[in-house]
PDB file of C-alpha atoms in Angstrom:
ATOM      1  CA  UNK A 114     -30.812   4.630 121.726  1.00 42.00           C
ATOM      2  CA  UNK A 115     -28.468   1.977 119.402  1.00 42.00           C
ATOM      3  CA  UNK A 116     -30.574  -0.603 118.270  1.00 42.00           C
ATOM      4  CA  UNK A 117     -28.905  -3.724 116.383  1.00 43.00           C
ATOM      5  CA  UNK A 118     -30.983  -6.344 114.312  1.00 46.00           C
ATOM      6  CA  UNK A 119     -30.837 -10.070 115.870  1.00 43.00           C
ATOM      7  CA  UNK A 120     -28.026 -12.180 113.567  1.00 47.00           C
ATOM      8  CA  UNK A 121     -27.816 -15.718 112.906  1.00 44.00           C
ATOM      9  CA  UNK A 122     -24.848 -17.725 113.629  1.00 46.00           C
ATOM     10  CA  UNK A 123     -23.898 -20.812 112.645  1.00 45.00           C
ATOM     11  CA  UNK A 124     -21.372 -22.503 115.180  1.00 47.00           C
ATOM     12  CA  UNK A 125     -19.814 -26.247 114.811  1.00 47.00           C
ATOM     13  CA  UNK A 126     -18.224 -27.364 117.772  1.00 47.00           C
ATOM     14  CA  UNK A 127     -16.073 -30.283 117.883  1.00 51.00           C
ATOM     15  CA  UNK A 128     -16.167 -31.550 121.566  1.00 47.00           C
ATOM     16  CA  UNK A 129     -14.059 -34.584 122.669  1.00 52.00           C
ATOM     17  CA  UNK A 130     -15.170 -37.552 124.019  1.00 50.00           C
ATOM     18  CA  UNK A 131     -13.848 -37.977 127.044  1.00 50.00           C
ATOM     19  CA  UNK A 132     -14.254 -34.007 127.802  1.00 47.00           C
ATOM     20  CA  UNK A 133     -15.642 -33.687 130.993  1.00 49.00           C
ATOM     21  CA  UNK A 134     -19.171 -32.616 131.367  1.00 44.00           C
ATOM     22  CA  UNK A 135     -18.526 -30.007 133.710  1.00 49.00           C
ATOM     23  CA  UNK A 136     -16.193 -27.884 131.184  1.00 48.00           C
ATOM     24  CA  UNK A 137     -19.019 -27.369 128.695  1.00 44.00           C
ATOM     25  CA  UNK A 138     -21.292 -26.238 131.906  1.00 45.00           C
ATOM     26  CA  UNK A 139     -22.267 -23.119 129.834  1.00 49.00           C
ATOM     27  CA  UNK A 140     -24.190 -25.139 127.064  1.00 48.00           C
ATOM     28  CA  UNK A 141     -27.361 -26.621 127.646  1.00 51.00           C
ATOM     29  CA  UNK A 142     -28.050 -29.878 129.703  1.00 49.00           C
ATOM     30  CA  UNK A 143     -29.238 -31.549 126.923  1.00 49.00           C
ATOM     31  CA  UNK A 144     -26.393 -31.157 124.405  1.00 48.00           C
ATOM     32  CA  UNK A 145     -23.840 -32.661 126.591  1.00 48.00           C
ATOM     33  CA  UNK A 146     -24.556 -36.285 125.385  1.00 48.00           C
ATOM     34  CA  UNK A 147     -24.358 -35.626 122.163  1.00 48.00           C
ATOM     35  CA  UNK A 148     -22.161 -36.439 119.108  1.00 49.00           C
ATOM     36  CA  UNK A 149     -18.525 -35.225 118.845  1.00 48.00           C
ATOM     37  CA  UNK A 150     -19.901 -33.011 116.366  1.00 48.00           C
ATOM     38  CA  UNK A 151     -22.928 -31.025 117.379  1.00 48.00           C
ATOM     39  CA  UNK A 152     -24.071 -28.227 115.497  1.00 49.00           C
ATOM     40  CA  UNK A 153     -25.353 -25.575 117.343  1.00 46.00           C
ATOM     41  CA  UNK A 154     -28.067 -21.949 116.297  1.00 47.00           C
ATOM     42  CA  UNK A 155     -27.356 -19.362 118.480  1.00 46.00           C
ATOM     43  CA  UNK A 156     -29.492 -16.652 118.241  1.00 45.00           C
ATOM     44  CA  UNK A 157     -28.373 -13.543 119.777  1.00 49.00           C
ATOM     45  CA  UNK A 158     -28.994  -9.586 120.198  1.00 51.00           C
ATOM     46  CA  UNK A 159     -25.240  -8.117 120.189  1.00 51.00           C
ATOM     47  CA  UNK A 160     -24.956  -5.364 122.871  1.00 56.00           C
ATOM     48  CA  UNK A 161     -24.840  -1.711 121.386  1.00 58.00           C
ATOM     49  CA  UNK A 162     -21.138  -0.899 121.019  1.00 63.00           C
ATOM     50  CA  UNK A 163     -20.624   2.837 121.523  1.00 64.00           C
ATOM     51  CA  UNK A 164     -17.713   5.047 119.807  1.00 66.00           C
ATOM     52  CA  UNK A 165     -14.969   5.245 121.766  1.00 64.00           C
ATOM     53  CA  UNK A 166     -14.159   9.216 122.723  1.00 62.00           C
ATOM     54  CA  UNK A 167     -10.303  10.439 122.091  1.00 60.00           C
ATOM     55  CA  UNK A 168      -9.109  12.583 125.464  1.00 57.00           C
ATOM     56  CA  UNK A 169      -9.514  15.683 123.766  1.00 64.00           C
ATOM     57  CA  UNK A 170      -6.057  18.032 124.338  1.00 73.00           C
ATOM     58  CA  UNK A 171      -6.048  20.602 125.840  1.00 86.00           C
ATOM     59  CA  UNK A 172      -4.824  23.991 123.714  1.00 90.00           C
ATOM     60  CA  UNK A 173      -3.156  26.871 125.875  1.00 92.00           C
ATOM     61  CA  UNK A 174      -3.262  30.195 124.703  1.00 92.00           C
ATOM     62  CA  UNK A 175       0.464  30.651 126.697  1.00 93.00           C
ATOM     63  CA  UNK A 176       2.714  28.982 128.809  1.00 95.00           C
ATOM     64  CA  UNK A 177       4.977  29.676 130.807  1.00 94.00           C
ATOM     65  CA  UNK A 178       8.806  28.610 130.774  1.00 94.00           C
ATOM     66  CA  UNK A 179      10.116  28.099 134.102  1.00 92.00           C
ATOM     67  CA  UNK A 180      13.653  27.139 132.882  1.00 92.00           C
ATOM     68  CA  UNK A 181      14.025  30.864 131.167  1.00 93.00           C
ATOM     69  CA  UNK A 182      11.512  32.272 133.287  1.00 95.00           C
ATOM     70  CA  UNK A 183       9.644  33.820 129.946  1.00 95.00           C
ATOM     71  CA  UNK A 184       6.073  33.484 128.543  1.00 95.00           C
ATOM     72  CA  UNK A 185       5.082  32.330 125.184  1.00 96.00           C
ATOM     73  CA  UNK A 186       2.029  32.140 123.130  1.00 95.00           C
ATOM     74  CA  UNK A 187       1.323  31.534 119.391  1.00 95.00           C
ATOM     75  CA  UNK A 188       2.467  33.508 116.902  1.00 96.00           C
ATOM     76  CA  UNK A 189       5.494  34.335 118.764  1.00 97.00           C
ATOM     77  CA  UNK A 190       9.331  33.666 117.107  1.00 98.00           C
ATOM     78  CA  UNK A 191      11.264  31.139 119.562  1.00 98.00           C
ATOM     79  CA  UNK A 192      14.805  29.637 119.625  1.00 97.00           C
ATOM     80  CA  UNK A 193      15.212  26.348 120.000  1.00 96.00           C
ATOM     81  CA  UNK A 194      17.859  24.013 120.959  1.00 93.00           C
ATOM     82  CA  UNK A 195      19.852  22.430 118.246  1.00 90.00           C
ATOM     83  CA  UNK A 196      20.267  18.682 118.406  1.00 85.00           C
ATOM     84  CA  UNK A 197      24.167  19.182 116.751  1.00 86.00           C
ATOM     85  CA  UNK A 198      26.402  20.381 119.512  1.00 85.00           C
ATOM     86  CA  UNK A 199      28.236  23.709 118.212  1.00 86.00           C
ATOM     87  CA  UNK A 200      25.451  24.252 116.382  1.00 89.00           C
ATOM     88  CA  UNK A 201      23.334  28.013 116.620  1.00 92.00           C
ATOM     89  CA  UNK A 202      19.750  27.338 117.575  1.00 94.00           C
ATOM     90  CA  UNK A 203      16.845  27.026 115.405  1.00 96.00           C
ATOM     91  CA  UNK A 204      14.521  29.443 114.709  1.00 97.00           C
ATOM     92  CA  UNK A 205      10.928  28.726 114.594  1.00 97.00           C
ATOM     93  CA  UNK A 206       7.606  30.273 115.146  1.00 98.00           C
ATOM     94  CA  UNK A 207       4.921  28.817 117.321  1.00 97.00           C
ATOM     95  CA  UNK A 208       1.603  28.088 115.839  1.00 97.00           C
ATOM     96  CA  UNK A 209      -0.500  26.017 119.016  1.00 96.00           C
ATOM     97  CA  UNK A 210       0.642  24.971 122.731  1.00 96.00           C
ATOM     98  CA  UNK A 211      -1.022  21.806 124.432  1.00 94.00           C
ATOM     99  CA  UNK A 212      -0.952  20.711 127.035  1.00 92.00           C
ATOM    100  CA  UNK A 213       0.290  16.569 128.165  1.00 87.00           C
ATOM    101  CA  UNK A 214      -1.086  16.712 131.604  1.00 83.00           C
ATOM    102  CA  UNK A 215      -4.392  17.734 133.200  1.00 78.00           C
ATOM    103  CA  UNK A 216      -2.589  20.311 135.085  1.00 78.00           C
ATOM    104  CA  UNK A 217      -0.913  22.250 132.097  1.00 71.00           C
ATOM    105  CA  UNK A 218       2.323  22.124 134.174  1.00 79.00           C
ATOM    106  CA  UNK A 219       3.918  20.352 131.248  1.00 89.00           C
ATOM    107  CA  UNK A 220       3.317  21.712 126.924  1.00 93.00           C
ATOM    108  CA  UNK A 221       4.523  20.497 123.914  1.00 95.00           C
ATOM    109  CA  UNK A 222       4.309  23.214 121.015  1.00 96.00           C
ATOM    110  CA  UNK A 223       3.622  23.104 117.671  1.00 96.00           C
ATOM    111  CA  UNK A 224       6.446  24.892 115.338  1.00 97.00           C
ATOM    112  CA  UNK A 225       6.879  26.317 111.999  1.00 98.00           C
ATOM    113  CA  UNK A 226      10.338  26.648 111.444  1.00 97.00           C
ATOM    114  CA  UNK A 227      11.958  29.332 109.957  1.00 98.00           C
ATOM    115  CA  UNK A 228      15.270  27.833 107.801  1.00 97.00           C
ATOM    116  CA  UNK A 229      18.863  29.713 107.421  1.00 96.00           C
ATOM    117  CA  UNK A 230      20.145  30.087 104.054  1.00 96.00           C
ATOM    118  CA  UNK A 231      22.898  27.554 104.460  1.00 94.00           C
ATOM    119  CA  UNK A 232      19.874  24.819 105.228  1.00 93.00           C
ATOM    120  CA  UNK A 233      18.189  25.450 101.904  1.00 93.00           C
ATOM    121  CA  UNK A 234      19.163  23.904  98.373  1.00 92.00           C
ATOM    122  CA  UNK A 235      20.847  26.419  96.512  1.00 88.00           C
ATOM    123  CA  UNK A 236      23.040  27.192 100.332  1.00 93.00           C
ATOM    124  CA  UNK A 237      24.041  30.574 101.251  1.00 93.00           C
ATOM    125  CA  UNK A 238      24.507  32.998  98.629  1.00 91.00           C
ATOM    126  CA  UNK A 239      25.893  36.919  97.896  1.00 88.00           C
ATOM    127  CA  UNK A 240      22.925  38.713  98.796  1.00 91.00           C
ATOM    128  CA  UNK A 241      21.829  36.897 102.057  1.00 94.00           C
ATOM    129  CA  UNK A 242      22.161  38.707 104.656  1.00 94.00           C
ATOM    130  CA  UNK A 243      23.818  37.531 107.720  1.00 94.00           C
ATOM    131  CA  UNK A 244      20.313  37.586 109.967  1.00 96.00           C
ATOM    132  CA  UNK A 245      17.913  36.301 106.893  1.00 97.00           C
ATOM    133  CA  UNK A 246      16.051  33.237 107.620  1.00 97.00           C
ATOM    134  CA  UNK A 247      13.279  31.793 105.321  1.00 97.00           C
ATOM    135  CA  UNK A 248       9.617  31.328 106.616  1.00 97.00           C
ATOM    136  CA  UNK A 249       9.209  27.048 105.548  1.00 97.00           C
ATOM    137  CA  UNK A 250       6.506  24.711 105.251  1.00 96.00           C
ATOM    138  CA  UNK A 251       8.466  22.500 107.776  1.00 96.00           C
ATOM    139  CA  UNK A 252       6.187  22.034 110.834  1.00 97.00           C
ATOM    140  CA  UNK A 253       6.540  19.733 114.065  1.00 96.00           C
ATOM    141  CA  UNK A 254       5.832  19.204 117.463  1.00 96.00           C
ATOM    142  CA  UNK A 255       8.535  19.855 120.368  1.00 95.00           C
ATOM    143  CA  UNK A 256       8.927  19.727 124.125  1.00 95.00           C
ATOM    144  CA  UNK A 257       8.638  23.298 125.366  1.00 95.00           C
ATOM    145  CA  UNK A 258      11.314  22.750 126.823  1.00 94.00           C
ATOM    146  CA  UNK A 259      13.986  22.448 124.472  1.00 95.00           C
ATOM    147  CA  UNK A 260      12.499  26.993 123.590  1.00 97.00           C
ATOM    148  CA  UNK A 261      15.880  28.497 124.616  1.00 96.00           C
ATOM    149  CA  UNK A 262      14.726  31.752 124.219  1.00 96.00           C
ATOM    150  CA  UNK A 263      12.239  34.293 122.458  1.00 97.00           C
ATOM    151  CA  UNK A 264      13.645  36.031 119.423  1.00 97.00           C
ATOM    152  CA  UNK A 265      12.156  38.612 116.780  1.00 97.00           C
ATOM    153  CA  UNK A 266      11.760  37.820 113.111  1.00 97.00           C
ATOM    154  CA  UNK A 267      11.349  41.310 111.153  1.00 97.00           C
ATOM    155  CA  UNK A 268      10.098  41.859 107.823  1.00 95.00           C
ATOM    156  CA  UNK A 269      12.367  43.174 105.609  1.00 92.00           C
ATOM    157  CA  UNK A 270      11.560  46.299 105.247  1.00 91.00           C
ATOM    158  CA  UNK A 271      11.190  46.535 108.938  1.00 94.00           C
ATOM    159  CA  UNK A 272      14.710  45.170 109.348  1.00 94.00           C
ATOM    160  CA  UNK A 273      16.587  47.601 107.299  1.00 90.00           C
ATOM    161  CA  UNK A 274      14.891  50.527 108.889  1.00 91.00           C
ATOM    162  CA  UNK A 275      16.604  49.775 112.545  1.00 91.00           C
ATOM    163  CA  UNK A 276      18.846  51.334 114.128  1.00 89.00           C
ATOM    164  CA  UNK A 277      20.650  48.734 115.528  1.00 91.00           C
ATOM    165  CA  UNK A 278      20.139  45.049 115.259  1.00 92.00           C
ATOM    166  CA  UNK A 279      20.425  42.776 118.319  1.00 93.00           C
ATOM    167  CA  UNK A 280      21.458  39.448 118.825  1.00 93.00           C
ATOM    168  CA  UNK A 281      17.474  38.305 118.782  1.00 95.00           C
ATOM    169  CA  UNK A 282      16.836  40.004 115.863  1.00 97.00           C
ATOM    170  CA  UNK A 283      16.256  38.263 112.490  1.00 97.00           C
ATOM    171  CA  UNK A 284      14.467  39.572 109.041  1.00 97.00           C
ATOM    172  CA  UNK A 285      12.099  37.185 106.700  1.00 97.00           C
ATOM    173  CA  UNK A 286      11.863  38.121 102.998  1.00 95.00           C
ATOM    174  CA  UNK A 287      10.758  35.017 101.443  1.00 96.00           C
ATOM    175  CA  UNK A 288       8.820  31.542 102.654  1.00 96.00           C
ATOM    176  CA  UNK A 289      10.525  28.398 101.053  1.00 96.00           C
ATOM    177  CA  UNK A 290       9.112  24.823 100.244  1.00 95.00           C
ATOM    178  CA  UNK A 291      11.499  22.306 101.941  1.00 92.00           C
ATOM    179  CA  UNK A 292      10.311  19.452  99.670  1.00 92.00           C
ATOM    180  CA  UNK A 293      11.135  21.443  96.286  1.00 93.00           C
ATOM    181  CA  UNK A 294      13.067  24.363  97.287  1.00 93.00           C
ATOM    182  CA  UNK A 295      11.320  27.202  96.092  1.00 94.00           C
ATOM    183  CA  UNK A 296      10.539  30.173  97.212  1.00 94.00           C
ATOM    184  CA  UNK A 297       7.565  32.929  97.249  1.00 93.00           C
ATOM    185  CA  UNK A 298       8.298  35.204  96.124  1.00 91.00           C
ATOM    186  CA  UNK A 299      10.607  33.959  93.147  1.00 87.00           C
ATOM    187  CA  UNK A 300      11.459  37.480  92.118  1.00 86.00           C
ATOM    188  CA  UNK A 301      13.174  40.348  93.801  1.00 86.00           C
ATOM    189  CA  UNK A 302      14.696  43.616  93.093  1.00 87.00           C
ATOM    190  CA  UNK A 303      18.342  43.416  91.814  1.00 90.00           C
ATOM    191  CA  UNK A 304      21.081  46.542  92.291  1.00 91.00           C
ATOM    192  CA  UNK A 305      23.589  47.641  91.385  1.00 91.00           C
ATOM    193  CA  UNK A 306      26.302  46.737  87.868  1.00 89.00           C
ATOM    194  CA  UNK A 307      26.486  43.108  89.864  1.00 90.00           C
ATOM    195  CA  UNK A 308      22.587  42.722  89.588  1.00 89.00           C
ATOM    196  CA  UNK A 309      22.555  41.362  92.701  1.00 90.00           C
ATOM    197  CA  UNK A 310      19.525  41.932  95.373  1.00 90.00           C
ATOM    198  CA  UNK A 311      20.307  43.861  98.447  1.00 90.00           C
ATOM    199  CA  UNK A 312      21.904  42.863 101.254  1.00 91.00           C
ATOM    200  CA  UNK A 313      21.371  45.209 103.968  1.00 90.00           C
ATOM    201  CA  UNK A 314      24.023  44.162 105.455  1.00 90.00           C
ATOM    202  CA  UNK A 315      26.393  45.718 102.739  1.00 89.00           C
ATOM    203  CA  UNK A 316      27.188  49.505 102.263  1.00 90.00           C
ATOM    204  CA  UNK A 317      25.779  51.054  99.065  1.00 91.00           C
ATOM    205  CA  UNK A 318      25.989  54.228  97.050  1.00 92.00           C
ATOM    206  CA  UNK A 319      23.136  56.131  95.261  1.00 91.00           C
ATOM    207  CA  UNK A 320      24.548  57.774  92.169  1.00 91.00           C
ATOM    208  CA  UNK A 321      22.495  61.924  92.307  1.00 89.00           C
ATOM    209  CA  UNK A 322      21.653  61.745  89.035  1.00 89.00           C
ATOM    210  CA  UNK A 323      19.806  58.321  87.989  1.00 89.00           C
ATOM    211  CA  UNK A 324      19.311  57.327  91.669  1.00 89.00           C
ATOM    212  CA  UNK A 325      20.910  53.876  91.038  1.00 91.00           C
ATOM    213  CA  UNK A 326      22.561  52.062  94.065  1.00 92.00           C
ATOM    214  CA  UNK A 327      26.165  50.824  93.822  1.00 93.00           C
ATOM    215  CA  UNK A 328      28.195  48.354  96.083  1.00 92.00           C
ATOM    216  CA  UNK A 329      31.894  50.227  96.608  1.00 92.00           C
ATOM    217  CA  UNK A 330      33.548  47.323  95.379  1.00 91.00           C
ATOM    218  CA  UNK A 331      31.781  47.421  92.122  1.00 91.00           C
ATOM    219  CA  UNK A 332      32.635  51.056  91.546  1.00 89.00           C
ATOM    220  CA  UNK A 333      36.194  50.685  91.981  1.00 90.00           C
ATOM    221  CA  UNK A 334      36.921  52.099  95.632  1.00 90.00           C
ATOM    222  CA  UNK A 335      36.642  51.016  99.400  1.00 91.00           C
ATOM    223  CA  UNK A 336      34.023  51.078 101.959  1.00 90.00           C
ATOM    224  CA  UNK A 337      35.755  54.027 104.483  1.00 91.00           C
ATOM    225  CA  UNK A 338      36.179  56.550 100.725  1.00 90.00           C
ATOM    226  CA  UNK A 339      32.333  55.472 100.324  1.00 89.00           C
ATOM    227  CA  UNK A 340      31.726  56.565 103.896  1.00 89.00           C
ATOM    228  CA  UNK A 341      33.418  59.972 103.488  1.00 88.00           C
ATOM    229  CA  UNK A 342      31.678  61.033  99.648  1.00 86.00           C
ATOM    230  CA  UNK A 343      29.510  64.125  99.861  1.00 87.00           C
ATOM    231  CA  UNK A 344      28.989  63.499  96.343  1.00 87.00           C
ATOM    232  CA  UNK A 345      28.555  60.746  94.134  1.00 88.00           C
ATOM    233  CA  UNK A 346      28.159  59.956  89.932  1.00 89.00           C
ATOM    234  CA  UNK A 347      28.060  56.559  88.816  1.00 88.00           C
ATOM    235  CA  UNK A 348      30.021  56.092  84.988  1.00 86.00           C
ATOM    236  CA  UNK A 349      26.896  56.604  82.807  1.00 86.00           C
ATOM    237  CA  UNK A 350      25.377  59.693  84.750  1.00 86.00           C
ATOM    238  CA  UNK A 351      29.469  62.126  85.387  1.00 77.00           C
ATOM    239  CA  UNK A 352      30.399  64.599  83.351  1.00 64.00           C
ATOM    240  CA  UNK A 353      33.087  63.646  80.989  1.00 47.00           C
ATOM    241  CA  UNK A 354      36.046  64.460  82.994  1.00 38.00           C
ATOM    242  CA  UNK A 355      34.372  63.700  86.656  1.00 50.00           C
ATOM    243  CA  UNK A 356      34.412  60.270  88.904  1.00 50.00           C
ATOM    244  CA  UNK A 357      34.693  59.406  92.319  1.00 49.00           C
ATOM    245  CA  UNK A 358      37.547  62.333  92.717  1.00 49.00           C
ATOM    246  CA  UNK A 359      34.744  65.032  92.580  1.00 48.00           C
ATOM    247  CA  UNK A 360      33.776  64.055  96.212  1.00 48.00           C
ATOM    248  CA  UNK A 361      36.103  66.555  97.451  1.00 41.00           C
ATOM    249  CA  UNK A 362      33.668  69.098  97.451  1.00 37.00           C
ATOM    250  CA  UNK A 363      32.294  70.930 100.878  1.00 33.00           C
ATOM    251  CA  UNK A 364      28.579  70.542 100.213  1.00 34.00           C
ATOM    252  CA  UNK A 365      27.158  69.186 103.586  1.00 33.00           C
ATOM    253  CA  UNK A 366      24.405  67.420 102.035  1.00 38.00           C
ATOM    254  CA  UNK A 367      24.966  63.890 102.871  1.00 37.00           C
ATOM    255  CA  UNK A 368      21.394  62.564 104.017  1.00 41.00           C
ATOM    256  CA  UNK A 369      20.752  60.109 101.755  1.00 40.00           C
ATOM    257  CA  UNK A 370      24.182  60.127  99.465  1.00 38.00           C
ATOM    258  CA  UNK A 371      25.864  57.148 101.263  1.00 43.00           C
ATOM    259  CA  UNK A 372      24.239  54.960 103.478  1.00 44.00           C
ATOM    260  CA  UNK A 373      23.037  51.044 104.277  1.00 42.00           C
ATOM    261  CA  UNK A 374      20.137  51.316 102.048  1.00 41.00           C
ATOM    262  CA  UNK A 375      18.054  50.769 105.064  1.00 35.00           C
ATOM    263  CA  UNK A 376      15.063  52.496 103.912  1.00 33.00           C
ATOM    264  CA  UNK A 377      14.618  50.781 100.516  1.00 32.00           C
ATOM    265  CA  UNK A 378      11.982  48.311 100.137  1.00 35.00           C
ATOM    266  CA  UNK A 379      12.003  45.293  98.205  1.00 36.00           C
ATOM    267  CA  UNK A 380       9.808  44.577  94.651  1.00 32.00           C
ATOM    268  CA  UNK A 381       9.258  42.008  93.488  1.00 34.00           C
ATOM    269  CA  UNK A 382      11.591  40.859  90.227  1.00 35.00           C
ATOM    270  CA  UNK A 383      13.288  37.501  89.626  1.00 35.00           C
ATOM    271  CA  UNK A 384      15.580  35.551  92.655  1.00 36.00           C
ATOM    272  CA  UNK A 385      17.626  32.940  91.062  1.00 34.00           C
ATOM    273  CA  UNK A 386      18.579  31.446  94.129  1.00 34.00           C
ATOM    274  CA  UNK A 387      16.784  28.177  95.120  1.00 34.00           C
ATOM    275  CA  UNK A 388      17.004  24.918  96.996  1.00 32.00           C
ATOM    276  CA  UNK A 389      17.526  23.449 100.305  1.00 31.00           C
ATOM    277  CA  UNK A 390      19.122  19.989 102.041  1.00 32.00           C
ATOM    278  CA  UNK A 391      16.523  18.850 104.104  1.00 33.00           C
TER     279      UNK A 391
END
């Protein structure tokens, strides 16, 4: 039970003269001859005001999409329609689906989205590869309807250990702050005489000796020779009189020689990439 203590309140009212009586029915009988200028005590017991109640929104643990006939639920990696025509989708991830009617028929979901490499400060460099996207601190809320499709956001370890990518398939290595354009981690490993992180998108060879990984350009000869070496010494590590033309030999053992570098993971060492455009 609300219970409010009685207030005084001090009221002047300034009625005209020739205001008719019947106007100021609600006052007493008695005040209606007065003065123009009649001051007036109310005393009064305010009625208990209660707290209004927000409608309280309903959260969905999935929804369907009846224009792509697919189900989503949080945590899942989405693609969403770009508002630039020409433009590829966004990629985002969903953290919470509500509903806007009492139905559900209808959902809005919250995003995180994941940014391309071109949308960040320092743009798209070397060593990004053509699928990378960065996990932001960019959220918002959409119209389920504008999800084009579901997608799959590896991590990147898990990315270069497949066998084939797909269309849907994208790989997250870092999470980036759109406001100051950094990233987590700030370090990774670099390869290579370049010093350049991996992109496992390029080709690399692994010298036998020191176990070093080198991008064919760097060393001075094309992807297809790379392909075909059976056997492979980077400058510091051949014999005095040996290069690249000692591939020729007929050992068969080529299972980890030259390939993708799909199996590598990355540490963590310095990435001197940074920023983003909004």
């Amino acid at each position: 039970m609300v219970v409010r203590s009685t207030r005084l309140v001090l009221t002047v009212l300034r009625v005209p003269s020739d205001y008719c009586l019947n106007k100021i029915a609600t006052f007493p009988r008695k005040f209606s001859s007065l003065s123009r200028e009649i001051k007036l005590f109310w005393f009064f017991l305010a009625p208990p005001q209660m707290p209004k109640q927000k409608a309280q929104k309903k959260q969905l643990k999935s929804y369907k999409l009846k224009h792509i006939n697919r189900t989503i639920q949080e945590g899942d990696a989405v693609l969403m329609r770009s508002s630039e025509p020409g433009k590829p989708s966004y990629v985002a991830r969903v953290e919470a689906i509500e509903a806007t009617d009492a139905r559900g028929s209808n959902a809005r979901v919250r995003v995180r989205w994941y940014y391309r490499p071109e949308e960040s400060m320092g743009g798209r460099r070397q060593f990004h590869g053509a699928k990378e996207v960065f996990l932001s601190d960019h959220f918002d809320l959409q119209s389920a309807d504008t999800i084009e499709g579901k997608c799959k956001v590896h991590s990147f370890s898990s990315y270069t250990k497949l066998s084939s990518v797909g269309n849907d398939d994208f790989f997250c290595r870092f999470e980036y702050n759109s406001a100051t354009g950094a990233f987590i981690p700030d370090r990774v490993a670099v390869f290579c005489k370049c010093e350049m992180p991996y992109n496992p998108d390029d080709l690399m060879v692994q010298c036998e000796e020191c176990s070093e990984w080198f991008h064919p350009s760097c060393i001075g000869t094309t992807i297809e020779a790379a392909k075909k070496l059976d056997h492979f010494y980077c400058e510091e590590c051949s014999p005095e009189l040996e290069n690249l033309d000692n591939s020729n030999s007929t050992s068969k053992n080529t299972d980890a020689k030259v390939n993708t570098k799909r199996s590598l993971e990355v540490s963590k060492t310095r990435n001197k990439h940074a920023k983003r455009s909004g």
